Amino acid sequence: MSALLLMFDDGPPFPRSLFAAGEQGIWLDPSDFSTLFQDAAGTTPVTAVGQPVGKILDKSGRGNHATQSTGASRPTLQQDSNGLYYLSFDGTDDGMATPSINFTGTDKMTVWAGAQSASTAATAIIAELSSTTGAGNPGSMAVLWPRLPYAVNFGLAGTAAASRSTSASADTGLRVISCAFDISSASTVDEIKPRVNGAAPSLLTVDAGPAGTGNFGNYPLYIGRRGGTSLPFNGRLYQLIVRGAESNAGQIAATEAYVNAKTRAY
């Protein structure tokens, strides 16, 4: 489905239209310099590659901006050989976080990310709702890459913990990663439906589950580092969209196409 078909009359253009019915969420777009600031207060704009990003504005319209108050832990804006912009995370201490985002009205969520992992050395967080995903934090989710000994791992928790992985070996490379989460489904296969580069992976493992019951919670979204303290991501983040709602096949495919245009993974 064309992204243009998802535009609303007199409404916001795609992909912001994903949030037009009041859906909670976040859209981070490092290619939009108007959303980037070198400091967490948002007073010094980012004007060139190589500069730190202490704040990136949420383009969903929900005001869930991501920040990093510690200067040494800020990702940097970089540009690849295709001219595309991304946040570069150093795999040591870089990370960002939003204030708590209230997803308590839904048991469904869709996540899209354009990313590249620079290392297979250790488990790393691309994005995680709450400081960790598990039964101790009901209503949480996570996208981890790499998740040794796997490639991309998806975590989900309601009253119990569930997870799925996309392959049996870690890898690197440009990826458009998406996942439809549904806590209320009866099995992990239906609760966690991942896609990589526009298609369902040929090999999927069920690592734990199902996730029990309940809705998503009211937690910060951590980007690049679990809880701001561990599992640092070593790689690139081109786009991140989190929608607190079920997304249909057309919306998923159109958003993947949009993210891929900003990533060129496939």
PDB file of N, CA, C and O in Angstrom, residues 162-218:
ATOM      1  N   ALA A 162       7.834 -13.037  27.742  1.00  0.00           N
ATOM      2  CA  ALA A 162       7.903 -13.768  26.483  1.00  0.00           C
ATOM      3  C   ALA A 162       8.992 -13.158  25.617  1.00  0.00           C
ATOM      4  O   ALA A 162       9.317 -11.972  25.746  1.00  0.00           O
ATOM      5  N   SER A 163       9.555 -13.965  24.710  1.00  0.00           N
ATOM      6  CA  SER A 163      10.529 -13.422  23.762  1.00  0.00           C
ATOM      7  C   SER A 163      10.632 -14.316  22.542  1.00  0.00           C
ATOM      8  O   SER A 163      10.390 -15.526  22.609  1.00  0.00           O
ATOM      9  N   ARG A 164      10.979 -13.692  21.402  1.00  0.00           N
ATOM     10  CA  ARG A 164      11.237 -14.405  20.155  1.00  0.00           C
ATOM     11  C   ARG A 164      12.503 -13.830  19.533  1.00  0.00           C
ATOM     12  O   ARG A 164      12.822 -12.647  19.728  1.00  0.00           O
ATOM     13  N   SER A 165      13.191 -14.658  18.744  1.00  0.00           N
ATOM     14  CA  SER A 165      14.408 -14.229  18.074  1.00  0.00           C
ATOM     15  C   SER A 165      14.331 -14.579  16.601  1.00  0.00           C
ATOM     16  O   SER A 165      13.649 -15.530  16.207  1.00  0.00           O
ATOM     17  N   THR A 166      15.066 -13.805  15.772  1.00  0.00           N
ATOM     18  CA  THR A 166      14.905 -13.934  14.335  1.00  0.00           C
ATOM     19  C   THR A 166      15.813 -14.955  13.674  1.00  0.00           C
ATOM     20  O   THR A 166      15.574 -15.335  12.549  1.00  0.00           O
ATOM     21  N   SER A 167      16.870 -15.383  14.327  1.00  0.00           N
ATOM     22  CA  SER A 167      17.736 -16.390  13.712  1.00  0.00           C
ATOM     23  C   SER A 167      18.609 -17.008  14.775  1.00  0.00           C
ATOM     24  O   SER A 167      18.591 -16.584  15.933  1.00  0.00           O
ATOM     25  N   ALA A 168      19.379 -17.991  14.360  1.00  0.00           N
ATOM     26  CA  ALA A 168      20.205 -18.713  15.321  1.00  0.00           C
ATOM     27  C   ALA A 168      21.633 -18.197  15.395  1.00  0.00           C
ATOM     28  O   ALA A 168      22.465 -18.792  16.050  1.00  0.00           O
ATOM     29  N   SER A 169      21.923 -17.107  14.717  1.00  0.00           N
ATOM     30  CA  SER A 169      23.281 -16.567  14.782  1.00  0.00           C
ATOM     31  C   SER A 169      23.243 -15.048  14.731  1.00  0.00           C
ATOM     32  O   SER A 169      22.377 -14.461  14.090  1.00  0.00           O
ATOM     33  N   ALA A 170      24.166 -14.435  15.430  1.00  0.00           N
ATOM     34  CA  ALA A 170      24.241 -12.988  15.455  1.00  0.00           C
ATOM     35  C   ALA A 170      24.740 -12.466  14.111  1.00  0.00           C
ATOM     36  O   ALA A 170      25.459 -13.156  13.387  1.00  0.00           O
ATOM     37  N   ASP A 171      24.350 -11.232  13.768  1.00  0.00           N
ATOM     38  CA  ASP A 171      24.799 -10.656  12.512  1.00  0.00           C
ATOM     39  C   ASP A 171      24.864  -9.136  12.628  1.00  0.00           C
ATOM     40  O   ASP A 171      24.467  -8.557  13.625  1.00  0.00           O
ATOM     41  N   THR A 172      25.390  -8.527  11.590  1.00  0.00           N
ATOM     42  CA  THR A 172      25.404  -7.077  11.492  1.00  0.00           C
ATOM     43  C   THR A 172      24.871  -6.706  10.115  1.00  0.00           C
ATOM     44  O   THR A 172      24.637  -7.571   9.273  1.00  0.00           O
ATOM     45  N   GLY A 173      24.703  -5.420   9.886  1.00  0.00           N
ATOM     46  CA  GLY A 173      24.215  -4.968   8.597  1.00  0.00           C
ATOM     47  C   GLY A 173      23.054  -4.024   8.764  1.00  0.00           C
ATOM     48  O   GLY A 173      22.494  -3.874   9.855  1.00  0.00           O
ATOM     49  N   LEU A 174      22.667  -3.372   7.678  1.00  0.00           N
ATOM     50  CA  LEU A 174      21.519  -2.474   7.703  1.00  0.00           C
ATOM     51  C   LEU A 174      20.236  -3.293   7.793  1.00  0.00           C
ATOM     52  O   LEU A 174      20.065  -4.274   7.055  1.00  0.00           O
ATOM     53  N   ARG A 175      19.335  -2.870   8.658  1.00  0.00           N
ATOM     54  CA  ARG A 175      18.082  -3.579   8.839  1.00  0.00           C
ATOM     55  C   ARG A 175      16.938  -2.580   9.048  1.00  0.00           C
ATOM     56  O   ARG A 175      17.100  -1.569   9.730  1.00  0.00           O
ATOM     57  N   VAL A 176      15.798  -2.895   8.451  1.00  0.00           N
ATOM     58  CA  VAL A 176      14.541  -2.283   8.861  1.00  0.00           C
ATOM     59  C   VAL A 176      13.817  -3.345   9.682  1.00  0.00           C
ATOM     60  O   VAL A 176      13.440  -4.401   9.162  1.00  0.00           O
ATOM     61  N   ILE A 177      13.675  -3.076  10.948  1.00  0.00           N
ATOM     62  CA  ILE A 177      13.103  -4.027  11.895  1.00  0.00           C
ATOM     63  C   ILE A 177      11.727  -3.534  12.302  1.00  0.00           C
ATOM     64  O   ILE A 177      11.555  -2.359  12.638  1.00  0.00           O
ATOM     65  N   SER A 178      10.732  -4.408  12.252  1.00  0.00           N
ATOM     66  CA  SER A 178       9.424  -4.039  12.761  1.00  0.00           C
ATOM     67  C   SER A 178       8.868  -5.197  13.580  1.00  0.00           C
ATOM     68  O   SER A 178       9.275  -6.346  13.399  1.00  0.00           O
ATOM     69  N   CYS A 179       7.947  -4.871  14.468  1.00  0.00           N
ATOM     70  CA  CYS A 179       7.333  -5.927  15.278  1.00  0.00           C
ATOM     71  C   CYS A 179       5.964  -5.470  15.748  1.00  0.00           C
ATOM     72  O   CYS A 179       5.803  -4.342  16.229  1.00  0.00           O
ATOM     73  N   ALA A 180       4.983  -6.361  15.602  1.00  0.00           N
ATOM     74  CA  ALA A 180       3.650  -6.143  16.157  1.00  0.00           C
ATOM     75  C   ALA A 180       3.558  -6.928  17.459  1.00  0.00           C
ATOM     76  O   ALA A 180       3.706  -8.162  17.464  1.00  0.00           O
ATOM     77  N   PHE A 181       3.340  -6.223  18.567  1.00  0.00           N
ATOM     78  CA  PHE A 181       3.205  -6.842  19.883  1.00  0.00           C
ATOM     79  C   PHE A 181       1.730  -6.868  20.289  1.00  0.00           C
ATOM     80  O   PHE A 181       1.005  -5.892  20.075  1.00  0.00           O
ATOM     81  N   ASP A 182       1.297  -7.960  20.908  1.00  0.00           N
ATOM     82  CA  ASP A 182      -0.083  -8.079  21.373  1.00  0.00           C
ATOM     83  C   ASP A 182      -0.089  -8.937  22.635  1.00  0.00           C
ATOM     84  O   ASP A 182      -0.063 -10.172  22.562  1.00  0.00           O
ATOM     85  N   ILE A 183      -0.121  -8.293  23.789  1.00  0.00           N
ATOM     86  CA  ILE A 183      -0.047  -9.019  25.060  1.00  0.00           C
ATOM     87  C   ILE A 183      -1.195  -9.996  25.207  1.00  0.00           C
ATOM     88  O   ILE A 183      -1.040 -11.083  25.773  1.00  0.00           O
ATOM     89  N   SER A 184      -2.367  -9.652  24.684  1.00  0.00           N
ATOM     90  CA  SER A 184      -3.565 -10.450  24.953  1.00  0.00           C
ATOM     91  C   SER A 184      -3.652 -11.725  24.138  1.00  0.00           C
ATOM     92  O   SER A 184      -4.512 -12.576  24.405  1.00  0.00           O
ATOM     93  N   SER A 185      -2.812 -11.904  23.132  1.00  0.00           N
ATOM     94  CA  SER A 185      -2.861 -13.137  22.351  1.00  0.00           C
ATOM     95  C   SER A 185      -2.448 -14.334  23.213  1.00  0.00           C
ATOM     96  O   SER A 185      -1.705 -14.204  24.178  1.00  0.00           O
ATOM     97  N   ALA A 186      -2.914 -15.505  22.820  1.00  0.00           N
ATOM     98  CA  ALA A 186      -2.739 -16.684  23.661  1.00  0.00           C
ATOM     99  C   ALA A 186      -1.376 -17.344  23.524  1.00  0.00           C
ATOM    100  O   ALA A 186      -1.010 -18.160  24.364  1.00  0.00           O
ATOM    101  N   SER A 187      -0.623 -17.026  22.474  1.00  0.00           N
ATOM    102  CA  SER A 187       0.665 -17.689  22.266  1.00  0.00           C
ATOM    103  C   SER A 187       1.722 -16.676  21.899  1.00  0.00           C
ATOM    104  O   SER A 187       1.426 -15.598  21.370  1.00  0.00           O
ATOM    105  N   THR A 188       2.981 -17.034  22.146  1.00  0.00           N
ATOM    106  CA  THR A 188       4.083 -16.131  21.828  1.00  0.00           C
ATOM    107  C   THR A 188       4.153 -15.861  20.328  1.00  0.00           C
ATOM    108  O   THR A 188       4.521 -14.768  19.899  1.00  0.00           O
ATOM    109  N   VAL A 189       3.785 -16.859  19.522  1.00  0.00           N
ATOM    110  CA  VAL A 189       3.821 -16.679  18.069  1.00  0.00           C
ATOM    111  C   VAL A 189       2.892 -15.548  17.639  1.00  0.00           C
ATOM    112  O   VAL A 189       3.211 -14.766  16.732  1.00  0.00           O
ATOM    113  N   ASP A 190       1.722 -15.429  18.293  1.00  0.00           N
ATOM    114  CA  ASP A 190       0.792 -14.356  17.951  1.00  0.00           C
ATOM    115  C   ASP A 190       1.066 -13.069  18.726  1.00  0.00           C
ATOM    116  O   ASP A 190       0.698 -11.986  18.272  1.00  0.00           O
ATOM    117  N   GLU A 191       1.690 -13.182  19.877  1.00  0.00           N
ATOM    118  CA  GLU A 191       1.992 -11.998  20.693  1.00  0.00           C
ATOM    119  C   GLU A 191       3.121 -11.158  20.101  1.00  0.00           C
ATOM    120  O   GLU A 191       3.136  -9.941  20.241  1.00  0.00           O
ATOM    121  N   ILE A 192       4.087 -11.825  19.488  1.00  0.00           N
ATOM    122  CA  ILE A 192       5.277 -11.160  18.970  1.00  0.00           C
ATOM    123  C   ILE A 192       5.429 -11.553  17.502  1.00  0.00           C
ATOM    124  O   ILE A 192       5.773 -12.691  17.190  1.00  0.00           O
ATOM    125  N   LYS A 193       5.171 -10.608  16.600  1.00  0.00           N
ATOM    126  CA  LYS A 193       5.239 -10.880  15.168  1.00  0.00           C
ATOM    127  C   LYS A 193       6.280  -9.964  14.527  1.00  0.00           C
ATOM    128  O   LYS A 193       5.977  -8.857  14.103  1.00  0.00           O
ATOM    129  N   PRO A 194       7.520 -10.426  14.447  1.00  0.00           N
ATOM    130  CA  PRO A 194       8.591  -9.588  13.902  1.00  0.00           C
ATOM    131  C   PRO A 194       8.709  -9.706  12.391  1.00  0.00           C
ATOM    132  O   PRO A 194       8.328 -10.707  11.779  1.00  0.00           O
ATOM    133  N   ARG A 195       9.266  -8.649  11.807  1.00  0.00           N
ATOM    134  CA  ARG A 195       9.615  -8.621  10.389  1.00  0.00           C
ATOM    135  C   ARG A 195      10.973  -7.941  10.261  1.00  0.00           C
ATOM    136  O   ARG A 195      11.286  -7.028  11.028  1.00  0.00           O
ATOM    137  N   VAL A 196      11.747  -8.384   9.295  1.00  0.00           N
ATOM    138  CA  VAL A 196      13.062  -7.789   9.037  1.00  0.00           C
ATOM    139  C   VAL A 196      13.179  -7.541   7.542  1.00  0.00           C
ATOM    140  O   VAL A 196      12.941  -8.447   6.734  1.00  0.00           O
ATOM    141  N   ASN A 197      13.499  -6.315   7.183  1.00  0.00           N
ATOM    142  CA  ASN A 197      13.650  -5.914   5.785  1.00  0.00           C
ATOM    143  C   ASN A 197      12.426  -6.279   4.941  1.00  0.00           C
ATOM    144  O   ASN A 197      12.516  -6.831   3.852  1.00  0.00           O
ATOM    145  N   GLY A 198      11.265  -5.967   5.508  1.00  0.00           N
ATOM    146  CA  GLY A 198      10.017  -6.067   4.773  1.00  0.00           C
ATOM    147  C   GLY A 198       9.400  -7.437   4.683  1.00  0.00           C
ATOM    148  O   GLY A 198       8.433  -7.617   3.930  1.00  0.00           O
ATOM    149  N   ALA A 199       9.886  -8.408   5.437  1.00  0.00           N
ATOM    150  CA  ALA A 199       9.333  -9.758   5.360  1.00  0.00           C
ATOM    151  C   ALA A 199       9.495 -10.463   6.701  1.00  0.00           C
ATOM    152  O   ALA A 199      10.360 -10.117   7.509  1.00  0.00           O
ATOM    153  N   ALA A 200       8.651 -11.457   6.918  1.00  0.00           N
ATOM    154  CA  ALA A 200       8.807 -12.286   8.104  1.00  0.00           C
ATOM    155  C   ALA A 200      10.075 -13.116   7.972  1.00  0.00           C
ATOM    156  O   ALA A 200      10.321 -13.699   6.909  1.00  0.00           O
ATOM    157  N   PRO A 201      10.919 -13.168   9.003  1.00  0.00           N
ATOM    158  CA  PRO A 201      12.160 -13.946   8.911  1.00  0.00           C
ATOM    159  C   PRO A 201      11.865 -15.423   8.663  1.00  0.00           C
ATOM    160  O   PRO A 201      10.862 -15.965   9.131  1.00  0.00           O
ATOM    161  N   SER A 202      12.736 -16.081   7.934  1.00  0.00           N
ATOM    162  CA  SER A 202      12.534 -17.488   7.603  1.00  0.00           C
ATOM    163  C   SER A 202      12.747 -18.394   8.805  1.00  0.00           C
ATOM    164  O   SER A 202      12.214 -19.500   8.860  1.00  0.00           O
ATOM    165  N   LEU A 203      13.524 -17.956   9.762  1.00  0.00           N
ATOM    166  CA  LEU A 203      13.791 -18.749  10.956  1.00  0.00           C
ATOM    167  C   LEU A 203      13.467 -17.923  12.184  1.00  0.00           C
ATOM    168  O   LEU A 203      14.014 -16.850  12.382  1.00  0.00           O
ATOM    169  N   LEU A 204      12.555 -18.436  13.007  1.00  0.00           N
ATOM    170  CA  LEU A 204      12.197 -17.759  14.237  1.00  0.00           C
ATOM    171  C   LEU A 204      12.236 -18.758  15.381  1.00  0.00           C
ATOM    172  O   LEU A 204      11.804 -19.903  15.236  1.00  0.00           O
ATOM    173  N   THR A 205      12.751 -18.325  16.516  1.00  0.00           N
ATOM    174  CA  THR A 205      12.751 -19.166  17.698  1.00  0.00           C
ATOM    175  C   THR A 205      11.863 -18.540  18.759  1.00  0.00           C
ATOM    176  O   THR A 205      11.787 -17.314  18.890  1.00  0.00           O
ATOM    177  N   VAL A 206      11.164 -19.370  19.499  1.00  0.00           N
ATOM    178  CA  VAL A 206      10.395 -18.922  20.659  1.00  0.00           C
ATOM    179  C   VAL A 206      11.249 -19.208  21.879  1.00  0.00           C
ATOM    180  O   VAL A 206      11.529 -20.368  22.190  1.00  0.00           O
ATOM    181  N   ASP A 207      11.681 -18.174  22.547  1.00  0.00           N
ATOM    182  CA  ASP A 207      12.607 -18.328  23.662  1.00  0.00           C
ATOM    183  C   ASP A 207      11.907 -18.451  25.000  1.00  0.00           C
ATOM    184  O   ASP A 207      12.403 -19.092  25.917  1.00  0.00           O
ATOM    185  N   ALA A 208      10.737 -17.808  25.120  1.00  0.00           N
ATOM    186  CA  ALA A 208       9.954 -17.857  26.358  1.00  0.00           C
ATOM    187  C   ALA A 208       8.566 -17.330  26.054  1.00  0.00           C
ATOM    188  O   ALA A 208       8.364 -16.617  25.077  1.00  0.00           O
ATOM    189  N   GLY A 209       7.620 -17.683  26.883  1.00  0.00           N
ATOM    190  CA  GLY A 209       6.288 -17.135  26.698  1.00  0.00           C
ATOM    191  C   GLY A 209       5.222 -18.164  27.010  1.00  0.00           C
ATOM    192  O   GLY A 209       5.513 -19.297  27.358  1.00  0.00           O
ATOM    193  N   PRO A 210       3.941 -17.773  26.936  1.00  0.00           N
ATOM    194  CA  PRO A 210       3.439 -16.468  26.492  1.00  0.00           C
ATOM    195  C   PRO A 210       3.561 -15.393  27.572  1.00  0.00           C
ATOM    196  O   PRO A 210       4.033 -15.672  28.671  1.00  0.00           O
ATOM    197  N   ALA A 211       3.109 -14.165  27.233  1.00  0.00           N
ATOM    198  CA  ALA A 211       3.344 -12.998  28.074  1.00  0.00           C
ATOM    199  C   ALA A 211       2.278 -12.755  29.130  1.00  0.00           C
ATOM    200  O   ALA A 211       2.351 -11.765  29.853  1.00  0.00           O
ATOM    201  N   GLY A 212       1.280 -13.618  29.209  1.00  0.00           N
ATOM    202  CA  GLY A 212       0.261 -13.429  30.225  1.00  0.00           C
ATOM    203  C   GLY A 212      -0.816 -12.459  29.773  1.00  0.00           C
ATOM    204  O   GLY A 212      -1.256 -12.483  28.628  1.00  0.00           O
ATOM    205  N   THR A 213      -1.217 -11.571  30.665  1.00  0.00           N
ATOM    206  CA  THR A 213      -2.307 -10.647  30.382  1.00  0.00           C
ATOM    207  C   THR A 213      -1.926  -9.228  30.788  1.00  0.00           C
ATOM    208  O   THR A 213      -0.874  -8.995  31.376  1.00  0.00           O
ATOM    209  N   GLY A 214      -2.817  -8.293  30.466  1.00  0.00           N
ATOM    210  CA  GLY A 214      -2.621  -6.905  30.874  1.00  0.00           C
ATOM    211  C   GLY A 214      -2.353  -5.982  29.710  1.00  0.00           C
ATOM    212  O   GLY A 214      -2.279  -6.399  28.549  1.00  0.00           O
ATOM    213  N   ASN A 215      -2.205  -4.707  30.014  1.00  0.00           N
ATOM    214  CA  ASN A 215      -1.880  -3.675  29.036  1.00  0.00           C
ATOM    215  C   ASN A 215      -0.433  -3.245  29.174  1.00  0.00           C
ATOM    216  O   ASN A 215       0.256  -3.611  30.133  1.00  0.00           O
ATOM    217  N   PHE A 216       0.019  -2.447  28.215  1.00  0.00           N
ATOM    218  CA  PHE A 216       1.335  -1.835  28.353  1.00  0.00           C
ATOM    219  C   PHE A 216       1.326  -0.823  29.495  1.00  0.00           C
ATOM    220  O   PHE A 216       0.266  -0.355  29.927  1.00  0.00           O
ATOM    221  N   GLY A 217       2.516  -0.476  29.971  1.00  0.00           N
ATOM    222  CA  GLY A 217       2.630   0.343  31.163  1.00  0.00           C
ATOM    223  C   GLY A 217       2.944   1.799  30.885  1.00  0.00           C
ATOM    224  O   GLY A 217       2.928   2.269  29.745  1.00  0.00           O
ATOM    225  N   ASN A 218       3.245   2.502  31.944  1.00  0.00           N
ATOM    226  CA  ASN A 218       3.596   3.918  31.921  1.00  0.00           C
ATOM    227  C   ASN A 218       5.065   4.030  32.317  1.00  0.00           C
ATOM    228  O   ASN A 218       5.388   4.188  33.487  1.00  0.00           O
TER     229      ASN A 218
END
